[in-house]
Coordinates of C-alpha atoms and ligand atoms in Angstrom, one line a residue:
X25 CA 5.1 2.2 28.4
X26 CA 7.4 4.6 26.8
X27 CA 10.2 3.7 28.5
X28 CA 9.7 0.3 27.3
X29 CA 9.6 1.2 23.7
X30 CA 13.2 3.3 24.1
X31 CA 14.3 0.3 25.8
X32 CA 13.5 -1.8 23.2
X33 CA 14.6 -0.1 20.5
X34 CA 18.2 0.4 21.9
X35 CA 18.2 -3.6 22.4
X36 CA 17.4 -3.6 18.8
X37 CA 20.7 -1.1 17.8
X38 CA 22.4 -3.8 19.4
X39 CA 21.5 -6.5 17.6
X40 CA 23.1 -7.8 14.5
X41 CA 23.2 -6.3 11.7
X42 CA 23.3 -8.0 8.4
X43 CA 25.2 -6.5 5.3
X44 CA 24.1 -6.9 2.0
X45 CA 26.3 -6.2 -1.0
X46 CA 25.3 -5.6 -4.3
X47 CA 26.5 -4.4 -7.4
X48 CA 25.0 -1.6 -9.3
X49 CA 25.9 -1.2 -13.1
X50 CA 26.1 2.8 -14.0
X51 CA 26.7 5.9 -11.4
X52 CA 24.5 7.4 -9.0
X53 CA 23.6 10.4 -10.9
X54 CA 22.1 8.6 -13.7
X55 CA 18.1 8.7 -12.9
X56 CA 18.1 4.8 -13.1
X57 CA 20.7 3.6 -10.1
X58 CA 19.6 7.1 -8.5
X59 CA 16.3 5.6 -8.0
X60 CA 17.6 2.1 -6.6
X61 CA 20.6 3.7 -4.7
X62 CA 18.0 6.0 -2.9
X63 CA 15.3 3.6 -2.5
X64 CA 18.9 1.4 -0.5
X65 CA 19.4 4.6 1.4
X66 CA 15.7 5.2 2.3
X67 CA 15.7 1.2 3.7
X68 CA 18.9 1.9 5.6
X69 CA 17.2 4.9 7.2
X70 CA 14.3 3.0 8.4
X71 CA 16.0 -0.2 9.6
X72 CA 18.5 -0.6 12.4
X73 CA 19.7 -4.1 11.4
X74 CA 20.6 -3.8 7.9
X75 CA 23.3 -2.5 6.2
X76 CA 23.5 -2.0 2.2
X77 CA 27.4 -2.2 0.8
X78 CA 28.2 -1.4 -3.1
X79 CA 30.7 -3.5 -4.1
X80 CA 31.7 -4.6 -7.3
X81 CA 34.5 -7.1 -6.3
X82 CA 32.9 -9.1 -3.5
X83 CA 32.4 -12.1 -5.2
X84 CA 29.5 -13.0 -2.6
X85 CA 26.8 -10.0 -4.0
X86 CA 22.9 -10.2 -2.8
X87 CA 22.0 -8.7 -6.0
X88 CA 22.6 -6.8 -9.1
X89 CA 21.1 -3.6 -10.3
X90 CA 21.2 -3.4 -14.4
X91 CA 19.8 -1.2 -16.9
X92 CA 16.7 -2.6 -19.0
X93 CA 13.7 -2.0 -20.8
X94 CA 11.6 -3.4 -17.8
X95 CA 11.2 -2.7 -14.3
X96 CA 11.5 -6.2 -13.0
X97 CA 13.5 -8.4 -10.4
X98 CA 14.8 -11.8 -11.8
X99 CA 15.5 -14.2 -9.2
X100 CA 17.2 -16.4 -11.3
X101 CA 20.2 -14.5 -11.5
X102 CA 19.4 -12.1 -8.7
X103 CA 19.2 -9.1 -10.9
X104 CA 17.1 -5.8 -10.6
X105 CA 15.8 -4.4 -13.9
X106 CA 15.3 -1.3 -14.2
X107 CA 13.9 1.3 -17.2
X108 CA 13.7 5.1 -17.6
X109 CA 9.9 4.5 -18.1
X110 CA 8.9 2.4 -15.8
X111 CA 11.4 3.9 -12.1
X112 CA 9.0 5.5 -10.0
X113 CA 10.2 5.7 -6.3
X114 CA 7.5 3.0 -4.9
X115 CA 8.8 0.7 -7.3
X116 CA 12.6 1.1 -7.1
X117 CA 11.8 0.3 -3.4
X118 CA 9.8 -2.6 -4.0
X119 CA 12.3 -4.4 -6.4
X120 CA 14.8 -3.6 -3.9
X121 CA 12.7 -5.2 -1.3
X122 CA 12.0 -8.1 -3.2
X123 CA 16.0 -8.6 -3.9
X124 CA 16.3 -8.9 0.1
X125 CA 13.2 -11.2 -0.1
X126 CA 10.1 -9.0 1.0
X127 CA 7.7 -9.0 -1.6
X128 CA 5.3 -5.8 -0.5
X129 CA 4.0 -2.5 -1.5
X130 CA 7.0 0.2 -1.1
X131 CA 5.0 1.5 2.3
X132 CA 5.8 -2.0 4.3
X133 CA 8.5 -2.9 2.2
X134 CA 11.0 -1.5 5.4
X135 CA 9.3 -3.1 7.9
X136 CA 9.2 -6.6 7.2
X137 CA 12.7 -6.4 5.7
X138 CA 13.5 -5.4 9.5
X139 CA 11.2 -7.8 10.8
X140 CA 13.2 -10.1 8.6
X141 CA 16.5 -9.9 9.8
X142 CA 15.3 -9.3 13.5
X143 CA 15.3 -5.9 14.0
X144 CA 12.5 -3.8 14.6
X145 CA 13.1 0.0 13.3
X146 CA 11.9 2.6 15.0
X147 CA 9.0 2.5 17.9
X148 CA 9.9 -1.7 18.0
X149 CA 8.1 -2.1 14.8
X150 CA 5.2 -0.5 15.1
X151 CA 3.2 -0.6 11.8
X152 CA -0.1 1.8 11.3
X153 CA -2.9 0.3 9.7
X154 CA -5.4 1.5 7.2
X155 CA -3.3 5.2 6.2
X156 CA -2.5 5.7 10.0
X157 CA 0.9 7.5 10.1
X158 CA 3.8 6.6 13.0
X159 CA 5.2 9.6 15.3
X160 CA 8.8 8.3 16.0
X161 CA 9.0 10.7 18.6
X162 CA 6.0 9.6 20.4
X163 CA 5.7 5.9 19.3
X164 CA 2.0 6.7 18.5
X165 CA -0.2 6.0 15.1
X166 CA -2.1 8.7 14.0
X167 CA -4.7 7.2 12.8
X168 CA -6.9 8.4 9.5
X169 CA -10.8 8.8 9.0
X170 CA -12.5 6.0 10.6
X171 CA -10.1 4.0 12.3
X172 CA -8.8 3.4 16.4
X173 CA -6.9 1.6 17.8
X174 CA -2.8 1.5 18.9
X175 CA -2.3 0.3 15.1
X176 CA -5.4 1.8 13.8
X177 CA -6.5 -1.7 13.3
X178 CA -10.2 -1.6 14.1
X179 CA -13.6 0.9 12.6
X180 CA -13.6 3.6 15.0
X181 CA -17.5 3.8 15.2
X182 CA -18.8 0.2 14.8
X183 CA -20.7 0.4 17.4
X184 CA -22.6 3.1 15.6
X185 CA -23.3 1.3 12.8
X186 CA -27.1 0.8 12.0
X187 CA -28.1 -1.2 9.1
X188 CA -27.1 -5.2 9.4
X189 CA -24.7 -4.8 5.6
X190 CA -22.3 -2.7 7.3
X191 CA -18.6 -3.0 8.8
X192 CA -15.4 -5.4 7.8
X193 CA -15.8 -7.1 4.4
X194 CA -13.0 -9.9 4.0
X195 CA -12.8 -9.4 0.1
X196 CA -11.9 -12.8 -1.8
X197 CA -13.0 -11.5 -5.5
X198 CA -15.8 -9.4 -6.0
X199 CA -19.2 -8.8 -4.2
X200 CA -21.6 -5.7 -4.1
X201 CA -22.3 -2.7 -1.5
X202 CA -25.6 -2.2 -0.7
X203 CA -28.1 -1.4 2.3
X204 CA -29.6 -4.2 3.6
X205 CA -32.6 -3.1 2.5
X206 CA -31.9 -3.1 -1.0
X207 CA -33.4 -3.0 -3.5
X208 CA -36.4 -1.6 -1.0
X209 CA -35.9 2.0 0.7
X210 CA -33.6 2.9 2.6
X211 CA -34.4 3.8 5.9
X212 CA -33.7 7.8 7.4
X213 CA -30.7 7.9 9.7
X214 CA -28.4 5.3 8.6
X215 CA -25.2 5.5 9.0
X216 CA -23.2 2.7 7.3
X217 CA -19.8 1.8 6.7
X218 CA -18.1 -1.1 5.1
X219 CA -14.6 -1.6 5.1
X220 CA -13.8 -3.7 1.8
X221 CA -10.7 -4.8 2.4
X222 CA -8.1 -8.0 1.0
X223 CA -5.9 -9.9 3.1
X224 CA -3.0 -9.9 -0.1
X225 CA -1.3 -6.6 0.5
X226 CA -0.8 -6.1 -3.6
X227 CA -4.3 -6.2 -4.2
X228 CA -6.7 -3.1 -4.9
X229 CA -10.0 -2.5 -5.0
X230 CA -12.4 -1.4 -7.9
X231 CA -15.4 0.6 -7.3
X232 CA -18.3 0.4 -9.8
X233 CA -21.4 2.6 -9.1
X234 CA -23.9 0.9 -10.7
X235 CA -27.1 2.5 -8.9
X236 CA -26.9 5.8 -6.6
X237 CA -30.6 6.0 -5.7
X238 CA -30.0 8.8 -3.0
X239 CA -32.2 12.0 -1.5
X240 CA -31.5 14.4 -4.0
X241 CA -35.0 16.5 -3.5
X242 CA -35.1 20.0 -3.4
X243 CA -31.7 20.2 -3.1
X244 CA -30.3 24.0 -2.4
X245 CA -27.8 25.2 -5.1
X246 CA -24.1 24.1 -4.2
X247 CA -24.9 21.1 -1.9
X248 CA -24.0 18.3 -3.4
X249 CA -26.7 15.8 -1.9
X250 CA -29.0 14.9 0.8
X251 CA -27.5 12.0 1.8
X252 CA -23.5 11.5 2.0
X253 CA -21.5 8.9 0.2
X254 CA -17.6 9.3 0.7
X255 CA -15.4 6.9 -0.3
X256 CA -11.5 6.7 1.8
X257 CA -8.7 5.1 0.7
X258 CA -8.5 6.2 -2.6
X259 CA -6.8 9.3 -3.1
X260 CA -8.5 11.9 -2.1
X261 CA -11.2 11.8 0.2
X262 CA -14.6 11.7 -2.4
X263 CA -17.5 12.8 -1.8
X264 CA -20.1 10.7 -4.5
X265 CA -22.9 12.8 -6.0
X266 CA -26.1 12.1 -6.3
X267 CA -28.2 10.2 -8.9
X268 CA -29.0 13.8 -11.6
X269 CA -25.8 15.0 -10.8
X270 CA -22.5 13.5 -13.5
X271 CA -21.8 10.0 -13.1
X272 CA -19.2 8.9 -11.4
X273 CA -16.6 7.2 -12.9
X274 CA -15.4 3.6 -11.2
X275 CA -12.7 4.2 -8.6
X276 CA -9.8 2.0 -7.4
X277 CA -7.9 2.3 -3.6
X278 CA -4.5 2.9 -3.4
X279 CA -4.2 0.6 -1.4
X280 CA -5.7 -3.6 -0.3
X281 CA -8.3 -2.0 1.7
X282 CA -11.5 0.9 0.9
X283 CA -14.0 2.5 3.2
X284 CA -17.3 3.3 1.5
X285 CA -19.6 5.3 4.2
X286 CA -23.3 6.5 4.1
X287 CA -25.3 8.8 6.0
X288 CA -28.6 9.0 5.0
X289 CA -31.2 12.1 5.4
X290 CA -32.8 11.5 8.8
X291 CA -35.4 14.3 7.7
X292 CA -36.0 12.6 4.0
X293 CA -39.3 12.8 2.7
X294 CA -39.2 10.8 -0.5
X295 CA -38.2 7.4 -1.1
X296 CA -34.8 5.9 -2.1
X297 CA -33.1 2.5 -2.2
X298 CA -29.4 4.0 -1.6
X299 CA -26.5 3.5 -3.6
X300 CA -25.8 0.4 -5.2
X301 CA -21.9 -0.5 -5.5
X302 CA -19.9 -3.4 -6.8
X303 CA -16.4 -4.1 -5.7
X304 CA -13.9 -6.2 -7.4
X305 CA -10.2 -7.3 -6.3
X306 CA -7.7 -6.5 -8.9
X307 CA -4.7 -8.3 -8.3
X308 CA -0.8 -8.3 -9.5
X309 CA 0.4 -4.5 -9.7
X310 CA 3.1 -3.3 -12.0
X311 CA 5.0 -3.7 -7.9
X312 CA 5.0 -7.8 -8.0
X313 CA 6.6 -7.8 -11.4
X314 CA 8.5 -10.9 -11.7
X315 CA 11.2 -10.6 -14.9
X316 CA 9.8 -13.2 -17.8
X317 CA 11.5 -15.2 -20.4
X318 CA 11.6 -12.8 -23.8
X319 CA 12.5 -9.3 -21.7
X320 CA 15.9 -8.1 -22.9
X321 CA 18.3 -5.5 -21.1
X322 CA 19.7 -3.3 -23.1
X323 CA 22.6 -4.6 -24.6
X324 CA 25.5 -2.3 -24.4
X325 CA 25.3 -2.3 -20.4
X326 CA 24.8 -5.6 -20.1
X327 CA 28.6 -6.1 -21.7
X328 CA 30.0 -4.9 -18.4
X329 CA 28.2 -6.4 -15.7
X330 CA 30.1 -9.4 -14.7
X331 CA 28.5 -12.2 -14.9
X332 CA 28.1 -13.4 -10.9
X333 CA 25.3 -12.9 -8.6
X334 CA 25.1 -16.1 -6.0
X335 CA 24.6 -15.8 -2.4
X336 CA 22.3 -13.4 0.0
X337 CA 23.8 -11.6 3.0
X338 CA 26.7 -11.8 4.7
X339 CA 26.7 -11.4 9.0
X340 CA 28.9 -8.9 10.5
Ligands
NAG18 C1 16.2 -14.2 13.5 O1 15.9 -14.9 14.7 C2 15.5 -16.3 14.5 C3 15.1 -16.9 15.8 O2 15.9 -16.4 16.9 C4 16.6 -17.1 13.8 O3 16.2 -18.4 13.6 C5 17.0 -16.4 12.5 O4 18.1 -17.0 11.9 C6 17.3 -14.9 12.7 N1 17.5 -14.3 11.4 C7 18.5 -13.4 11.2 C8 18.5 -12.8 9.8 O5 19.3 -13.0 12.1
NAG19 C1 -32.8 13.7 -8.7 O1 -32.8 12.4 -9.4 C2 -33.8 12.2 -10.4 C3 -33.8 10.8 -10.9 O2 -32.5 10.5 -11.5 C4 -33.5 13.3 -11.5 O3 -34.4 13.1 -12.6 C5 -33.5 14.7 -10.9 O4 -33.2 15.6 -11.9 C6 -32.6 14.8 -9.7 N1 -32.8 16.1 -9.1 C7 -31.8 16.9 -8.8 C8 -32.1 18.1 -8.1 O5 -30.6 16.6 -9.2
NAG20 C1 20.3 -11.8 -15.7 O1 19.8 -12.3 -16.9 C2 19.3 -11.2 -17.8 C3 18.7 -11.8 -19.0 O2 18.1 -13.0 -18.8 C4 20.5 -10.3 -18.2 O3 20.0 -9.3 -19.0 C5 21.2 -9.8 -16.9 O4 22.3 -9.1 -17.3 C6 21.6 -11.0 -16.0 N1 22.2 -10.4 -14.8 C7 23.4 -10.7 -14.5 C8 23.9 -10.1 -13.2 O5 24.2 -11.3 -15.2

């Protein structure tokens, strides 16, 4: 098995490798093109097949990286916009990523630009799901809190699951968590989980607690609440109070997917209905932004960026 991977991987360091060229207006000490230059060099790490050249003469150039007022990529004239308030590192490597043609959040943006010029990167592609992290040296997702799996693609306790509401929700727009026995009472013992996840990888999710109906009798001082309501895949692991305690305020992944789990008090004595969520997709990050009609670079750079951008990449 392992063998196989090293096997394939070395087949992938032999396969072509495709050189992009691009031109980037300003130096690489300047907190702009330092972003993009490193976000290039972070992609180069992480791919085997492609191959990023600056080069202000080659008349053939994938893209252009300009100083503007926006963080945007314009695929009209192949040009990266980028701003002192808007660079953050995730998005300097998703503009990059979507001048080579991948339009994903920075985490995937180095794997499916690999996958796009047929290499694989390390472990022959392998890609973690759902916050699992890759071990290069093993090949091997480590998966997070409530996933299995070789790409920590499945719930790692479905079978466990005991009220009929729980598991994989395919989000489309918006929808609401709640035990199947809602608005009724809960029953003792549950233990729930549903994955609320979207199949576009920009989305994220939005978490409004609109009831939290949960054991929250006699509690002892410092314990937060009878029954447990933690939410993964945005931020930090939370764990939700109960209804008494300080409202929550509405939470949003970090990510196109959310766990929400429950366990409920198996020894309860009163009577509760559970918590009572509502999800909605919200779509189009600052990531996707595409560079609209009435944005302006600033002006004095713009004077010495000359004035071709055609072509994509070049074969070695
Ligand atoms: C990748 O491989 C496919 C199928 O072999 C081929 O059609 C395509 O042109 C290749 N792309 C690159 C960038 O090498
Ligand atoms: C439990 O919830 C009820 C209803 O909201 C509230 O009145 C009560 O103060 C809570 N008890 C504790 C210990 O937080
Ligand atoms: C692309 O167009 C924008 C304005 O529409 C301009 O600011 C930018 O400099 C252009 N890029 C190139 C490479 O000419």
């Amino acid at each position: 098995m392992r063998t196989a991977f090293l096997l394939t991987s070395l087949l992938a360091l032999t396969a072509a490798t495709t050189e992009i060229f691009y031109y980037a207006d300003g130096d690489s000490d300047d907190a702009i093109t330092k972003c993009a230059i490193d976000a290039i060099r972070r992609l180069e790490e992480s791919t085997t097949c492609v191959r990023f050249t600056e080069n202000p003469t080659e008349p053939s150039l994938a893209f252009t990286i300009i100083h503007s007022d926006e963080c945007a990529w314009q695929p009209s004239n192949k040009t990266v916009h980028l701003g002192f308030d808007c660079i953050t590192d995730n998005l300097c490597t998703e503009l990059i990523g979507k001048a080579v043609g991948v339009d994903r959040p920075a985490a995937d943006v180095a794997h499916f630009v690999g996958e796009k010029h047929n290499c694989t990167g390390p472990c022959n592609g392998l890609r973690c799901e759902f916050g699992g992290k890759l071990s290069t040296s093993e090949c091997k997702c480590s998966c997070a809190y409530g996933f299995k799996g070789d790409r920590c693609e499945t719930l790692d306790r479905l079978e466990s699951l005991n009220d009929a509401s729980c598991g994989v929700i395919e989000a489309q727009d918006a929808g609401s968590l709640a035990l199947s026995t809602f608005p009724g009472d809960q029953a003792k013992g549950v233990f729930c989980q549903w994955l609320v996840k979207s199949a576009d990888p920009w989305d994220k999710i939005e978490l409004n607690f609109d009831g939290l109906d949960m054991d929250n009798e006699s509690l002892p001082p410092n314990v937060m609440c009878n029954d447990i309501l933690t939410i993964h895949g945005a931020g930090d692991v939370t764990t939700i109070p109960c209804k008494g305690a300080p409202i929550v305020p509405k939470m949003v992944s970090t990510s196109n997917w959310v766990l929400v789990e429950l366990r409920t008090n198996p020894w309860a004595r009163g009577a509760f209905s559970g918590p009572s969520i509502r999800y909605n997709l919200i779509s189009r990050p600052a990531g996707a932004l595409a560079f609209s009609d009435g944005m302006t670079s600033s002006a004095v750079l713009q004077s010495i960026i000359p004035a071709f951008a055609v072509l994509l990449a070049r074969f070695l």
